[in-house]
Amino acid sequence: MQFFAHGLHLRGFTPPLQLADFRLIAFDMDSTLINIECVDEIADAAGRKAEVAAITEAAMRGEIADYKESLRRRVALLAGVPAAALEDVYTRRLRLNPGAEALVRGCQAAGLKTLLVSGGFTFFTDRLRDRLQLDFTRSNVLGIVDGKLDGTLVDQPWGDICDGAEKRKMLLETCAALGVDPKQSIAMGDGANDLPMMGAAGLSVAYHAKPAVREQAMVSIESGGLDRLLEVVRP
């Protein structure tokens, strides 16, 4: 990877690119658009954060090949957590990562559509969609019975779990719906389950990412905020 600026590394192209040449930007949520892994913080309410976080870390590093199974294992450990804990995580722990809003607004001003695609949960993606006026989302639904998480995920019309393959599929489906070439899309993520959609996009961006993701991304932001992408892809 070539060095471009402090904490910013590039592979396979020469900057600057023009933001207006792209039509869609897709964001991972946990540890990319936001500062936390939501499943880990929900687990804290059950006294199981360390156990769940260890599985999350292994999955994000690509050490667990079956993302769906890893998520089912983590969600099963949430059984019995009051649904009210989700609101607590959103209001007290979840923050946008530095530069997130500036990058989203910059992309919107340049005419790009926005996609939030996550292995996390609709409780959070729906709120972020409304907060940032994002165009599209895809994520997972937590099962809730009698006001408590039941340790399951709810099947949706498109499938069961949003894993790496589903992220890629959603990126491609969104491009098709917009009538644009996938090469006119940008995909940003930090974990191994983001690699399939990053590989399908015209520009792949790693944000404070796991080693395997940094090594494969065309842009790797290793210090500073998400809006450092605007140093490479100019408005």
C-alpha positions in Angstrom: 0.0 0.0 0.0 1.4 3.4 -0.9 1.6 6.1 1.7 -0.6 9.2 0.9 -0.7 11.3 4.0 -0.3 10.6 7.7 -2.6 7.7 8.7 -4.0 7.4 5.1 -2.8 4.7 2.8 -3.8 3.9 -0.8 -3.7 1.0 -3.1 -4.2 0.7 -6.9 -5.0 4.2 -7.9 -3.7 7.8 -7.9 -5.7 10.5 -6.1 -7.6 12.7 -6.2 -10.8 11.1 -7.4 -14.0 13.1 -7.8 -16.9 12.4 -5.5 -19.3 13.3 -8.3 -18.1 10.3 -10.3 -19.7 8.0 -7.7 -23.4 7.5 -7.2 -23.7 5.4 -4.0 -21.8 5.1 -0.8 -22.4 2.0 1.5 -21.4 2.1 5.2 -21.0 -0.7 7.6 -22.4 0.4 11.0 -20.6 -1.1 14.0 -17.1 0.3 14.5 -17.4 2.1 11.2 -20.2 4.6 11.1 -20.6 4.4 14.9 -18.1 3.9 17.8 -19.4 0.6 19.3 -20.3 -3.0 18.5 -24.0 -2.9 19.5 -24.2 -6.6 20.3 -21.4 -6.3 22.8 -23.0 -3.4 24.5 -26.4 -5.2 24.7 -24.6 -8.2 26.2 -23.2 -6.0 28.9 -26.8 -5.8 30.3 -26.6 -9.6 30.7 -23.2 -9.6 32.3 -21.8 -11.3 29.2 -20.0 -8.6 27.4 -16.5 -10.2 27.6 -17.9 -13.5 26.2 -19.8 -11.9 23.4 -17.0 -9.4 22.6 -14.5 -12.2 22.2 -16.7 -13.9 19.5 -17.3 -10.5 17.8 -13.6 -9.8 17.6 -12.8 -13.2 16.2 -15.6 -12.8 13.6 -14.4 -9.4 12.6 -10.8 -10.6 12.2 -12.0 -13.4 9.9 -11.0 -16.1 12.4 -14.6 -17.5 12.4 -15.5 -18.5 8.9 -19.3 -18.8 9.4 -20.5 -15.3 10.3 -24.1 -16.4 10.6 -23.3 -19.0 13.2 -21.1 -16.5 15.1 -24.0 -14.1 15.2 -26.5 -16.7 16.3 -24.2 -17.7 19.1 -23.9 -14.1 20.3 -27.6 -13.4 20.0 -28.5 -16.6 22.0 -26.4 -15.2 24.9 -28.7 -12.1 24.9 -31.8 -14.1 25.8 -33.6 -12.5 28.7 -32.2 -9.0 28.3 -35.0 -6.4 28.6 -35.8 -4.8 25.3 -35.3 -1.4 27.1 -31.6 -2.1 27.1 -31.6 -1.4 23.4 -32.7 2.2 24.0 -30.1 2.6 26.7 -27.4 1.5 24.4 -28.6 3.9 21.7 -28.9 6.9 23.9 -26.0 6.4 26.4 -23.3 4.5 24.5 -23.7 4.9 20.8 -22.0 7.8 19.1 -21.3 8.6 15.5 -17.6 8.1 14.8 -15.6 11.3 14.1 -16.2 12.8 10.7 -19.3 10.5 10.0 -21.8 13.2 9.6 -19.5 15.4 7.6 -18.8 12.6 5.2 -22.5 11.6 4.9 -23.5 15.3 4.2 -20.6 15.7 1.7 -21.8 12.7 -0.2 -25.4 13.7 -0.1 -24.4 17.2 -1.4 -22.6 15.6 -4.3 -25.7 13.6 -5.2 -24.7 10.2 -3.9 -27.3 7.9 -2.5 -26.5 6.4 0.9 -26.8 2.8 2.1 -26.3 1.5 5.7 -25.8 -2.3 5.6 -25.0 -4.1 8.8 -24.6 -7.4 10.6 -26.1 -5.5 13.5 -29.7 -4.8 14.3 -32.6 -2.8 12.8 -33.3 -1.1 16.2 -30.1 0.9 15.6 -29.9 1.1 11.8 -33.5 2.5 11.6 -32.6 5.3 14.1 -29.4 6.2 12.2 -31.3 6.1 8.9 -33.7 8.7 10.3 -31.0 10.8 12.0 -28.8 11.0 9.0 -31.5 10.8 6.3 -29.9 7.7 4.7 -31.6 6.3 1.7 -31.4 2.5 2.3 -30.7 0.1 5.1 -30.3 -3.6 5.6 -29.7 -5.4 9.0 -31.0 -8.0 11.3 -34.2 -8.1 13.5 -33.9 -9.2 17.1 -36.6 -11.5 18.4 -38.5 -9.9 21.4 -41.1 -11.7 23.5 -42.9 -10.2 26.5 -40.5 -7.2 26.5 -37.4 -9.3 26.5 -34.9 -10.5 23.9 -35.6 -14.2 23.2 -32.1 -15.0 21.9 -33.2 -15.4 18.2 -33.2 -13.4 15.0 -36.3 -12.9 13.0 -36.3 -14.0 9.3 -37.1 -11.2 6.8 -38.4 -11.3 3.2 -34.9 -11.2 1.8 -33.4 -13.9 4.1 -32.3 -14.8 7.6 -29.1 -12.9 8.5 -27.2 -10.0 6.9 -23.7 -11.5 6.6 -20.9 -10.6 4.2 -22.7 -12.3 1.3 -25.9 -10.4 2.0 -24.0 -7.1 2.3 -22.5 -7.7 -1.1 -25.9 -8.7 -2.5 -27.6 -5.6 -1.1 -24.9 -3.3 -2.6 -25.4 -4.9 -6.0 -29.2 -4.8 -5.8 -29.1 -1.1 -4.7 -26.8 -0.3 -7.7 -29.2 -2.1 -10.0 -32.2 -0.3 -8.6 -30.5 3.0 -9.1 -29.3 2.0 -12.6 -25.7 2.5 -11.9 -22.6 0.4 -12.3 -21.2 -1.1 -9.0 -17.9 0.6 -10.0 -19.7 3.9 -9.3 -20.1 2.8 -5.6 -18.0 3.3 -2.5 -18.0 0.7 0.3 -16.6 1.4 3.8 -16.1 -1.1 6.6 -13.7 -2.4 9.2 -14.3 -6.2 9.5 -14.0 -9.4 7.5 -17.7 -9.5 6.8 -17.4 -6.2 4.9 -14.9 -7.6 2.4 -17.4 -9.1 0.0 -19.2 -5.7 -0.5 -15.9 -3.9 -0.5 -14.7 -6.2 -3.3 -17.8 -5.4 -5.4 -17.5 -1.7 -5.1 -15.5 0.7 -7.3 -13.7 2.1 -4.2 -13.2 0.1 -1.0 -12.4 2.0 2.2 -11.1 0.5 5.4 -11.7 2.6 8.6 -9.6 1.8 11.6 -10.0 -1.8 10.3 -8.8 -5.3 11.1 -5.5 -6.2 9.4 -7.0 -8.4 6.7 -9.3 -5.5 5.7 -6.6 -2.9 5.7 -4.5 -5.1 3.5 -7.2 -5.5 0.8 -8.8 -2.0 0.8 -8.0 0.6 -1.8 -8.1 3.3 0.9 -7.2 2.7 4.5 -7.9 5.4 7.1 -5.8 4.6 10.1 -5.9 7.9 12.0 -8.5 10.6 12.1 -12.2 10.5 11.1 -14.3 9.1 8.4 -14.3 12.4 6.6 -10.6 11.9 5.7 -12.0 10.1 2.7 -12.7 13.6 1.3 -8.9 14.1 1.1 -8.8 11.3 -1.5 -12.2 11.7 -3.2 -12.8 15.4 -3.6 -16.2 17.0 -3.4 
